[in-house]
Structure formats: structure tokens, C-alpha cells
Amino acid sequence: MGAMSNVERAVSALRQMIFAGELPPGSDHLETELAEKLGMSRTPVREAALMLQAQGLVEMRPRRGIRISPVSAEDMAEIYDILTELESLAAARAAEAQYSKADLATLATAIRDMDAALGADDLRAWAEADDRFHRELVRLGRNARLSMVVSVMRDQVRRARATTLFMRPKPKQSNEDHRVVYQAIARGDAQTAHDTHHAHRQAARDMLVALLEKHQFHGL
Amino acid sequence: MGAMSNVERAVSALRQMIFAGELPPGSDHLETELAEKLGMSRTPVREAALMLQAQGLVEMRPRRGIRISPVSAEDMAEIYDILTELESLAAARAAEAQYSKADLATLATAIRDMDAALGADDLRAWAEADDRFHRELVRLGRNARLSMVVSVMRDQVRRARATTLFMRPKPKQSNEDHRVVYQAIARGDAQTAHDTHHAHRQAARDMLVALLEKHQFHGL
DNA sequence: TTATGCATTAATGTATACACAAATGGATGC
DNA sequence: GCATCCATTTGTGTATACATTAATGCATAA
């Protein structure tokens, strides 16, 4: 069977519950509660919570339980700033790496899927493909630490996206940007790949932050 | 007395031992050993190790003990790439923030101290002031998550610096760069602050990586 | 009525016990 | 002599027990 430890199970279960909104941002949960809910003892739950705390998903406060970190508009601004810089660097590095068309297949597929989803008005499918594009882009940048930092930040974004996805304008410019980045990487143009992606992310940041502020999600 | 938990004690003790080279990179240590050495049970040691693992300082591998992460030249290249982007962003944001001269006092002091240390040929003092400069720069950028990521990365750099500090050329250009960045921030010139710091870090990166590669520190 | 102090309660931090699984060494067969 | 299998050992993962300490509520006094 799955050679999965209880700690690992706890980490994915808690993550899932957090992303699904079952554990809402700002809510507190005793170690014992969570342990019982997950059918294990406190020990693995505590260790899982420590890991999630290191990723900024929860905060452990003595005697007040495990708090699901709230995500404010200010937090999102911070996070997008980091994503903007690091993903843009990844794009540039990917361009420098002289990948073949075959190496870039996943990227191309993601772009096609986003187009299709946009045509079908399927925002969930679009978000999934968008995620895939960005994840692959970072992978191609070949910096393991950068990938890790970005994935932690993207986890936070995902939590806010559940709320905002259906409020934002159709991501049409977005697909155009992705295509330009893809082509720049394919022909080894690091500068264009970097700058285009940078502008892309910055626009997304400004849009999202404005949206969150307008809807008073200062503490989500 | 000190309201410090055993976990906190374990974290700082282990960090100190790692930075001091008492626990050399690549070495393995059983949880029981460390627990005995620190005079506590396995539980807090385990929790401390989990935290340090999240920061990339150690790796926990079942039955093989807690391994002090080695730092290779490739790792350093990754780390400096991240530092370059994030610190440059912090420099730009600091410039945008329109700080007063008084707000920038710590920065100015650090620069003066570096000059003095350079004149006195005191490399340790120079490194300390350099650290202070970069830490303050990031703080002025006002992005808590960025500060955290940068501080984790800088911890890794510090480990390698112990080895390389006395091999590198005198950091003369470095001081000049810092001064330019400082002045750009003082007059609110985000672009110059960003670009100058970016070039500064990139040069440091190339120098350090070349040095590490030359000396075959592929796995430190 | 409100503030203050104390007793109570209960959650965490830490120690310890134990089962399981992986690594090790030796014995056996080729 | 070398490889393979099994017994043994040992470290970890998890459960549990317990002491400490902070929060809560109640009583008392201003």
C-alpha cells in the first residue's frame, strides 16, 4: 500500500481542508480536535502543523490552537511581488537554456488548454491550465529553491483565487502574454521572456489587489 | 527566567553548531545523539529539526539520521539568483517609500563601518557590516515574506562565506555600489536603486561561484 | 456595576514507551 | 570466494502520560 506516514497524511489532509475552505482562514483548531478528526494521535498532527506553519499556511499559538492564516489584500500584494520577480527570472533562465520544441511541449499544451477553456467559458479549467503553465515555466528555470519558494507562494494565491476567480474580468490578455513568453523562450530571447512575464504578473497583481481591496477582503 | 521553550533552544543551538562548523555539512546525526548533547528528549529535537529542514539547513532521512545539508557551488548559484532578484526589488520599494535621512541612518552607518573595516583590513568586521547593510535594505523594502525568504537564503550564504571570505579579492567595488544604492534610495530613484543592486549581487554571484568551482567545492 | 485577584480548567510542551521497518552481520549454499 | 537469505539490532514514527502554564470564570471589594 501507500508507504505514506501519518505525518504526510496529515499534511495533505490539512492542506486539502484549508484549500476547500473547510478550515476557514482565521479559524482556530486544537491539536486534539484535528488529531481526532484525522484518526491519529497528536504527535503527527503537531509535526504536520509545524510544516504548514513553515509554509505560512497556519500559525501555532500557545494555548489558542492552530490558526489557519488569514490572507489579506496586503498579503496578496507581498506575495505577487515575490512571484513576479522569481517567475520572471525563471522565464529568463528557461530562455537561456535553449530548450527544444519537445521540451516545451507541456508549456504549449497548457496554453492551448487555456484557450479552449476560455472559449468554453470554463473558468475552473482555465485556472487549472494557468497553474500548469506557471508551474512548468518555473520548472524549466531549473532552480530547485526558487521552485519551492514559488510553490509556497502560489499555495497562498490559490486560497484567494477561490474567492476572486469569478469576480475578475475574463483573462484574455493573459493568454496573449503567455504566448509571447512561450515564443521568447523557444527562440532563446531571455530579455523578452523576462520583461513580458514581469509585466504580466504585475498586471495580475494590480488587478487582484484592487479587487480584494474593493471587496474589503483586508482579512480574508 | 527566559521564556524559551526547549524547541527554541534546540533550534538556536543547532543553528549555532551548524554555522560554527561543529556539525559539518554532509554529516549525519541521530536524533538520540543530538537530544543527549542538548540535554533534552527526542521530541523537541525532532521538532527543531523539522523547522531547520523547512529552511533547508538539514535533511531528515528515515534511519539515516539528521543530515546537515551540504552546500555546493550549484546551490550557491541558485541562492544568489534568488537573493539578486528579491533584494533588488526591496531596494526599489525602499526608494519608492520616500524615507527620510533619519530612516536611512542604519544603512548609512553600515556603509561607513564597511569603509572603516576595509581600511583596517578587518574582513570579519566588513562581513558583519555588509550583512547589516543587506538586512536593513530588505527591511526597508517592507515585505515580510520577502524578508523571511531572503533571511533563509542568507543563512546558506553565511555557511559558504566562512570558507570563501579570505579567498576573495578585497571588496572595493562593493562599497562603491552600496553608496550608489543608498543615494538612489535617498532621492527616491527606484530604477537606479534596483539596477545598481542587481548588478552588485550578480557580480558577487559570479565571483563566488567561480571561486567555489575553482576550489572544487562542489559538495562543501 | 466594574475591576481585581484567585481557583479551576484545559491545552500545550516534553518525556517516555513501544511497534515496525530497515540496515547490518553472519551463516549457509553454490 | 562470493552471493543470498535470515536473524538481529537499532532508529524512527507514533501513541500516550504527565507536568506546566496560560486562559477562564467566579467571587469579592470598591
XYZ file of C-alpha atoms (C1' of nucleotides) in Angstrom:
500
model
C 0.000 0.000 0.000
C 0.964 3.618 0.079
C 4.175 3.968 2.003
C 2.758 7.141 3.460
C 3.399 8.191 7.011
C 0.730 9.691 9.218
C 2.552 12.999 9.097
C 2.324 13.026 5.323
C -1.342 12.082 5.506
C -1.951 14.868 7.992
C -0.171 17.409 5.814
C -2.205 16.605 2.724
C -5.471 16.276 4.613
C -4.974 19.637 6.302
C -3.926 21.276 3.051
C -6.975 19.923 1.322
C -9.266 21.097 4.095
C -7.680 24.531 4.028
C -7.966 24.915 0.263
C -11.518 23.588 0.264
C -12.461 26.180 2.828
C -13.414 23.507 5.326
C -10.959 25.128 7.695
C -11.694 28.786 7.073
C -8.988 31.470 7.299
C -8.745 32.861 10.782
C -10.314 29.852 12.471
C -8.617 28.133 15.412
C -8.333 24.402 15.942
C -6.978 22.458 18.876
C -4.392 19.814 18.202
C -6.608 17.246 19.864
C -9.606 18.104 17.655
C -7.618 17.767 14.470
C -5.989 14.583 15.711
C -9.369 13.022 16.377
C -10.764 14.229 13.063
C -7.822 12.672 11.236
C -7.875 9.495 13.274
C -4.379 9.717 14.673
C -2.594 10.958 17.772
C -1.437 14.492 18.429
C 2.169 13.794 17.516
C 1.855 13.553 13.724
C -0.691 16.378 13.692
C 1.738 18.622 15.527
C 4.545 17.772 13.145
C 2.297 18.419 10.172
C 1.237 21.745 11.655
C 4.866 22.723 12.101
C 5.475 22.083 8.421
C 2.431 24.034 7.341
C 3.493 26.818 9.631
C 6.856 26.988 7.884
C 4.934 27.462 4.652
C 2.776 30.178 6.117
C -0.495 28.274 5.904
C -1.116 28.107 9.649
C 0.172 29.700 12.820
C 0.594 27.801 16.060
C -0.064 29.932 19.076
C 0.366 28.511 22.543
C -2.991 27.697 24.135
C -5.002 29.242 21.325
C -4.731 26.371 18.938
C -3.667 26.106 15.335
C -4.913 29.137 13.428
C -5.497 28.980 9.710
C -3.604 32.010 8.446
C -5.807 34.739 7.048
C -4.811 36.235 3.712
C -5.326 39.948 3.370
C -5.039 42.205 0.343
C -1.719 43.410 1.747
C -0.510 39.815 1.936
C -1.503 39.251 -1.670
C 0.454 42.312 -2.737
C 3.531 40.908 -0.980
C 3.076 37.518 -2.498
C 2.554 38.731 -6.034
C 5.613 40.928 -5.786
C 7.695 37.885 -4.972
C 6.049 35.754 -7.631
C 6.612 38.466 -10.214
C 10.339 38.604 -9.627
C 11.017 34.919 -9.259
C 8.859 33.689 -12.123
C 10.320 36.314 -14.416
C 13.795 35.115 -13.527
C 12.693 31.564 -14.256
C 11.385 32.669 -17.648
C 14.703 34.290 -18.479
C 16.670 31.242 -17.370
C 14.385 28.992 -19.354
C 15.066 31.086 -22.452
C 18.816 30.876 -21.856
C 18.613 27.096 -21.543
C 17.894 26.660 -25.252
C 15.143 24.109 -24.850
C 13.889 22.192 -27.841
C 10.285 22.369 -29.032
C 9.768 18.955 -27.472
C 10.982 20.207 -24.112
C 8.427 22.982 -24.291
C 5.508 20.729 -25.160
C 3.933 20.927 -21.720
C 4.017 24.707 -21.886
C 2.395 24.684 -25.322
C -0.313 22.292 -24.183
C -1.129 24.456 -21.199
C -1.554 27.474 -23.462
C -3.832 25.547 -25.802
C -5.884 24.313 -22.854
C -6.273 27.858 -21.580
C -7.533 28.963 -24.992
C -10.007 26.115 -25.088
C -11.209 26.769 -21.548
C -11.639 30.442 -22.323
C -13.699 29.589 -25.400
C -15.875 27.248 -23.357
C -16.223 29.790 -20.550
C -14.879 27.206 -18.122
C -13.036 29.296 -15.562
C -12.072 26.349 -13.397
C -10.415 24.582 -16.292
C -8.719 27.842 -17.213
C -7.340 28.276 -13.698
C -6.072 24.709 -13.697
C -4.265 25.161 -17.024
C -2.920 28.542 -15.905
C -1.492 26.858 -12.833
C 0.046 24.197 -15.013
C 1.664 26.807 -17.255
C 3.241 28.679 -14.390
C 4.423 25.543 -12.654
C 6.087 24.272 -15.809
C 7.620 27.657 -16.509
C 9.280 27.643 -13.116
C 10.430 24.063 -13.540
C 12.133 24.983 -16.796
C 14.016 27.715 -14.942
C 15.973 24.962 -13.193
C 16.327 26.379 -9.727
C 15.052 23.979 -7.090
C 14.926 26.539 -4.296
C 13.152 29.056 -6.472
C 10.610 26.392 -7.394
C 9.964 25.687 -3.766
C 9.525 29.324 -2.783
C 7.240 29.929 -5.730
C 5.114 26.911 -4.945
C 4.654 28.065 -1.360
C 3.591 31.492 -2.594
C 1.279 30.013 -5.177
C -0.455 27.992 -2.463
C -1.407 31.258 -0.840
C -2.630 32.671 -4.123
C -4.774 29.627 -4.679
C -6.596 30.280 -1.447
C -7.503 33.794 -2.514
C -8.321 32.724 -6.034
C -11.220 30.591 -4.865
C -12.805 33.836 -3.799
C -11.835 36.078 -6.671
C -11.887 33.867 -9.713
C -15.472 34.604 -10.581
C -15.192 38.294 -9.937
C -12.435 39.108 -12.342
C -12.589 40.089 -15.945
C -12.054 37.364 -18.495
C -8.324 36.682 -18.708
C -7.940 37.442 -22.388
C -4.754 39.498 -22.318
C -3.327 36.760 -20.139
C -3.338 34.180 -22.916
C -1.694 36.612 -25.298
C 1.076 37.190 -22.743
C 1.647 33.504 -22.231
C 2.074 33.013 -25.942
C 4.651 35.782 -26.181
C 6.586 34.334 -23.245
C 6.485 30.901 -24.815
C 7.813 32.170 -28.123
C 10.552 34.164 -26.457
C 11.701 31.080 -24.566
C 11.559 28.989 -27.735
C 13.853 31.363 -29.609
C 16.131 31.973 -26.630
C 15.205 35.603 -26.069
C 15.716 35.920 -22.326
C 15.082 39.646 -22.137
C 11.662 39.468 -23.781
C 10.676 36.389 -21.805
C 11.599 38.156 -18.593
C 10.015 41.506 -19.315
C 6.802 40.131 -20.766
C 6.227 37.805 -17.877
C 7.122 40.537 -15.436
C 4.523 42.875 -16.902
C 2.023 40.015 -16.997
C 2.385 39.258 -13.330
C 2.430 42.865 -12.306
C -0.847 43.466 -14.109
C -2.353 40.434 -12.406
C -1.141 41.747 -9.082
C -2.659 45.173 -9.521
C -5.957 43.720 -10.697
C -6.184 41.265 -7.829
C -5.186 43.707 -5.136
C -7.699 46.267 -6.419
C -10.353 43.580 -6.429
C -9.585 42.453 -2.915
C -9.448 45.984 -1.601
C -12.685 46.926 -3.302
C -14.390 43.970 -1.697
C -12.872 44.749 1.655
C -11.064 41.458 1.963
C -8.499 43.011 4.203
C -8.541 39.978 6.383
C -9.931 37.150 4.291
C 13.570 33.182 33.608
C 13.926 33.049 29.875
C 10.539 32.139 28.490
C 12.272 29.963 25.948
C 10.993 26.545 25.077
C 13.257 23.580 24.540
C 12.350 23.627 20.867
C 13.594 27.198 20.566
C 16.736 26.300 22.471
C 17.302 23.352 20.177
C 16.814 25.476 17.068
C 19.358 28.091 18.107
C 21.815 25.553 19.459
C 21.700 23.531 16.258
C 21.967 26.642 14.103
C 24.958 27.792 16.058
C 26.647 24.410 15.802
C 25.990 24.323 12.082
C 27.355 27.816 11.445
C 30.351 27.185 13.663
C 31.167 24.086 11.659
C 30.780 21.875 14.698
C 28.220 19.935 12.716
C 29.936 19.803 9.352
C 27.977 19.813 6.065
C 27.141 16.292 4.989
C 27.450 14.772 8.443
C 24.672 12.615 9.900
C 23.395 12.736 13.441
C 20.891 10.535 15.191
C 18.031 12.191 16.982
C 19.053 10.477 20.195
C 22.635 11.756 19.978
C 21.555 15.345 19.499
C 18.940 15.023 22.217
C 21.554 13.836 24.663
C 24.029 16.503 23.599
C 21.386 19.200 24.151
C 20.147 17.702 27.379
C 16.559 17.143 26.347
C 14.355 14.395 24.964
C 13.918 13.481 21.324
C 10.642 15.330 20.928
C 11.891 18.934 20.924
C 14.948 17.928 18.899
C 12.706 16.405 16.269
C 10.534 19.477 16.110
C 13.586 21.717 15.830
C 14.961 19.530 13.055
C 11.671 19.817 11.187
C 11.936 23.582 11.299
C 15.528 23.602 10.157
C 14.579 21.214 7.402
C 11.936 23.666 6.192
C 14.722 26.237 5.954
C 16.995 23.897 4.054
C 19.650 23.636 6.743
C 19.194 19.922 7.408
C 17.525 16.924 5.808
C 15.819 14.209 7.799
C 16.102 10.808 6.247
C 14.469 7.790 7.841
C 17.014 5.654 9.664
C 19.968 7.643 8.397
C 19.714 10.449 10.851
C 19.587 14.191 10.505
C 21.960 15.260 7.770
C 23.475 18.708 7.745
C 22.754 19.875 4.203
C 25.837 20.262 2.057
C 26.139 23.474 0.040
C 27.583 23.083 -3.414
C 28.638 25.686 -5.952
C 25.430 24.918 -7.834
C 23.418 25.600 -4.696
C 25.175 28.910 -4.259
C 24.325 29.899 -7.811
C 20.663 29.153 -7.116
C 20.706 31.065 -3.870
C 22.421 34.143 -5.263
C 19.980 34.250 -8.156
C 17.121 34.449 -5.705
C 18.876 36.972 -3.494
C 19.662 39.122 -6.503
C 16.038 39.402 -7.566
C 14.470 39.812 -4.161
C 16.962 42.263 -2.707
C 16.795 44.366 -5.843
C 13.038 44.518 -5.525
C 13.449 45.534 -1.893
C 15.841 48.297 -2.953
C 13.323 49.602 -5.481
C 10.478 49.506 -2.964
C 12.647 51.256 -0.390
C 13.307 54.033 -2.889
C 9.587 54.360 -3.605
C 8.853 54.640 0.101
C 10.413 58.123 0.322
C 12.301 57.508 3.517
C 13.841 60.413 5.392
C 17.578 60.661 6.031
C 16.885 59.615 9.618
C 15.121 56.464 8.432
C 18.192 55.608 6.410
C 20.639 56.124 9.249
C 21.250 52.428 9.822
C 22.061 51.994 6.167
C 24.486 54.903 6.245
C 26.175 53.592 9.364
C 26.646 50.179 7.800
C 28.326 51.759 4.792
C 30.646 53.800 6.986
C 31.517 50.706 9.002
C 32.356 48.813 5.838
C 34.673 51.597 4.741
C 36.383 51.596 8.109
C 36.722 47.812 8.162
C 38.163 47.866 4.669
C 40.715 50.458 5.707
C 41.697 48.383 8.723
C 41.836 45.204 6.658
C 39.351 43.601 9.030
C 37.411 41.230 6.839
C 35.270 39.859 9.629
C 34.087 43.314 10.591
C 33.467 44.060 6.939
C 31.337 40.938 6.531
C 29.351 41.812 9.625
C 28.639 45.335 8.375
C 27.841 44.019 4.913
C 25.302 41.681 6.468
C 23.848 44.569 8.391
C 23.519 46.648 5.230
C 21.699 43.948 3.319
C 19.419 43.082 6.201
C 18.419 46.716 6.677
C 17.918 47.172 2.943
C 15.467 44.302 2.879
C 13.687 45.564 5.958
C 13.168 48.934 4.304
C 11.528 47.133 1.388
C 8.600 46.360 3.683
C 7.657 42.885 2.574
C 7.593 40.458 5.465
C 7.548 37.327 3.323
C 10.379 38.596 1.179
C 12.388 39.321 4.311
C 11.866 35.802 5.512
C 12.852 34.161 2.235
C 15.919 36.361 1.973
C 16.986 35.602 5.512
C 16.741 31.864 4.879
C 18.863 32.242 1.760
C 21.367 34.410 3.536
C 21.804 31.744 6.198
C 23.012 29.434 3.479
C 25.367 32.071 2.113
C 26.821 32.601 5.548
C 27.798 28.959 5.708
C 29.748 29.214 2.487
C 31.202 32.573 3.348
C 33.157 31.165 6.255
C 35.106 29.237 3.642
C 35.447 31.844 0.943
C 35.799 35.132 2.752
C 39.557 35.015 2.892
C 39.977 33.835 -0.648
C 38.212 36.644 -2.392
C 39.563 39.901 -3.676
C 39.102 42.953 -1.490
C 35.516 44.128 -1.811
C 36.282 47.641 -3.025
C 33.751 47.944 -5.818
C 31.235 46.624 -3.330
C 31.401 49.719 -1.148
C 31.034 51.969 -4.145
C 27.882 50.062 -5.140
C 26.384 50.324 -1.698
C 26.849 54.060 -1.739
C 25.118 54.417 -5.088
C 22.201 52.298 -3.892
C 21.945 54.349 -0.731
C 21.861 57.622 -2.632
C 19.291 56.311 -5.097
C 17.033 55.281 -2.241
C 17.531 58.623 -0.524
C 16.403 60.555 -3.586
C 13.615 58.130 -4.456
C 15.172 56.780 -7.651
C 13.766 53.259 -7.703
C 15.144 52.316 -11.092
C 18.759 53.129 -10.203
C 18.458 51.510 -6.779
C 17.132 48.361 -8.390
C 19.567 48.139 -11.269
C 22.650 49.002 -9.255
C 21.904 46.492 -6.566
C 21.033 43.903 -9.168
C 24.385 44.310 -10.879
C 26.108 44.324 -7.494
C 24.629 40.996 -6.466
C 25.130 39.427 -9.846
C 28.819 40.309 -9.769
C 29.092 38.820 -6.291
C 27.360 35.714 -7.506
C 29.679 35.208 -10.455
C 32.754 35.801 -8.337
C 31.649 33.418 -5.602
C 30.561 30.660 -7.952
C 33.821 30.890 -9.877
C 35.725 30.723 -6.617
C 33.806 27.715 -5.370
C 34.120 25.907 -8.658
C 37.818 26.613 -8.888
C 38.335 25.163 -5.461
C 36.212 22.153 -6.246
C 33.702 22.819 -3.534
C 31.033 21.026 -5.464
C 29.796 19.415 -2.293
C 31.022 21.572 0.545
C -21.575 47.923 38.182
C -16.915 47.239 37.257
C -12.358 45.876 38.305
C -9.182 42.725 40.583
C -7.424 38.508 42.302
C -7.701 33.658 42.882
C -9.054 28.992 41.926
C -10.085 25.999 38.289
C -9.660 24.124 33.842
C -7.651 22.667 29.954
C -4.141 22.836 26.092
C 0.343 22.594 25.213
C 5.318 21.189 25.691
C 8.026 17.437 26.805
C 9.228 12.824 28.204
C 8.730 8.075 27.611
C 7.143 3.653 25.846
C 6.565 0.685 22.096
C 5.871 -1.343 17.480
C 7.583 -1.529 12.962
C 10.793 -1.437 9.382
C 15.154 -1.046 7.514
C 20.051 -1.845 7.805
C 23.641 -4.970 9.384
C 26.180 -9.082 10.058
C 26.693 -13.776 9.991
C 25.794 -18.234 8.297
C 24.913 -21.223 4.570
C 24.924 -22.809 -0.072
C 26.899 -22.572 -4.552
C 35.473 -16.867 -2.616
C 31.086 -14.816 -3.417
C 26.304 -14.204 -3.204
C 21.956 -14.857 -0.803
C 18.940 -15.333 2.973
C 17.727 -14.878 7.662
C 18.195 -13.272 12.416
C 19.391 -9.377 14.983
C 19.821 -4.833 16.014
C 18.566 -0.270 16.132
C 16.375 4.151 14.735
C 12.335 6.120 13.767
C 7.286 7.025 13.772
C 3.535 7.200 16.693
C 0.923 6.867 20.879
C 0.416 8.093 25.483
C 1.288 10.045 30.001
C 2.274 13.937 32.698
C 3.683 18.479 34.341
C 3.450 23.193 33.379
C 1.221 27.295 32.413
C -1.962 30.319 30.453
C -6.867 31.350 29.937
C -11.444 31.393 32.072
C -14.908 32.218 35.353
C -16.326 33.322 39.777
C -16.193 35.706 43.959
C -15.220 39.761 46.395
C -14.445 44.512 47.102
C -14.588 49.290 45.689
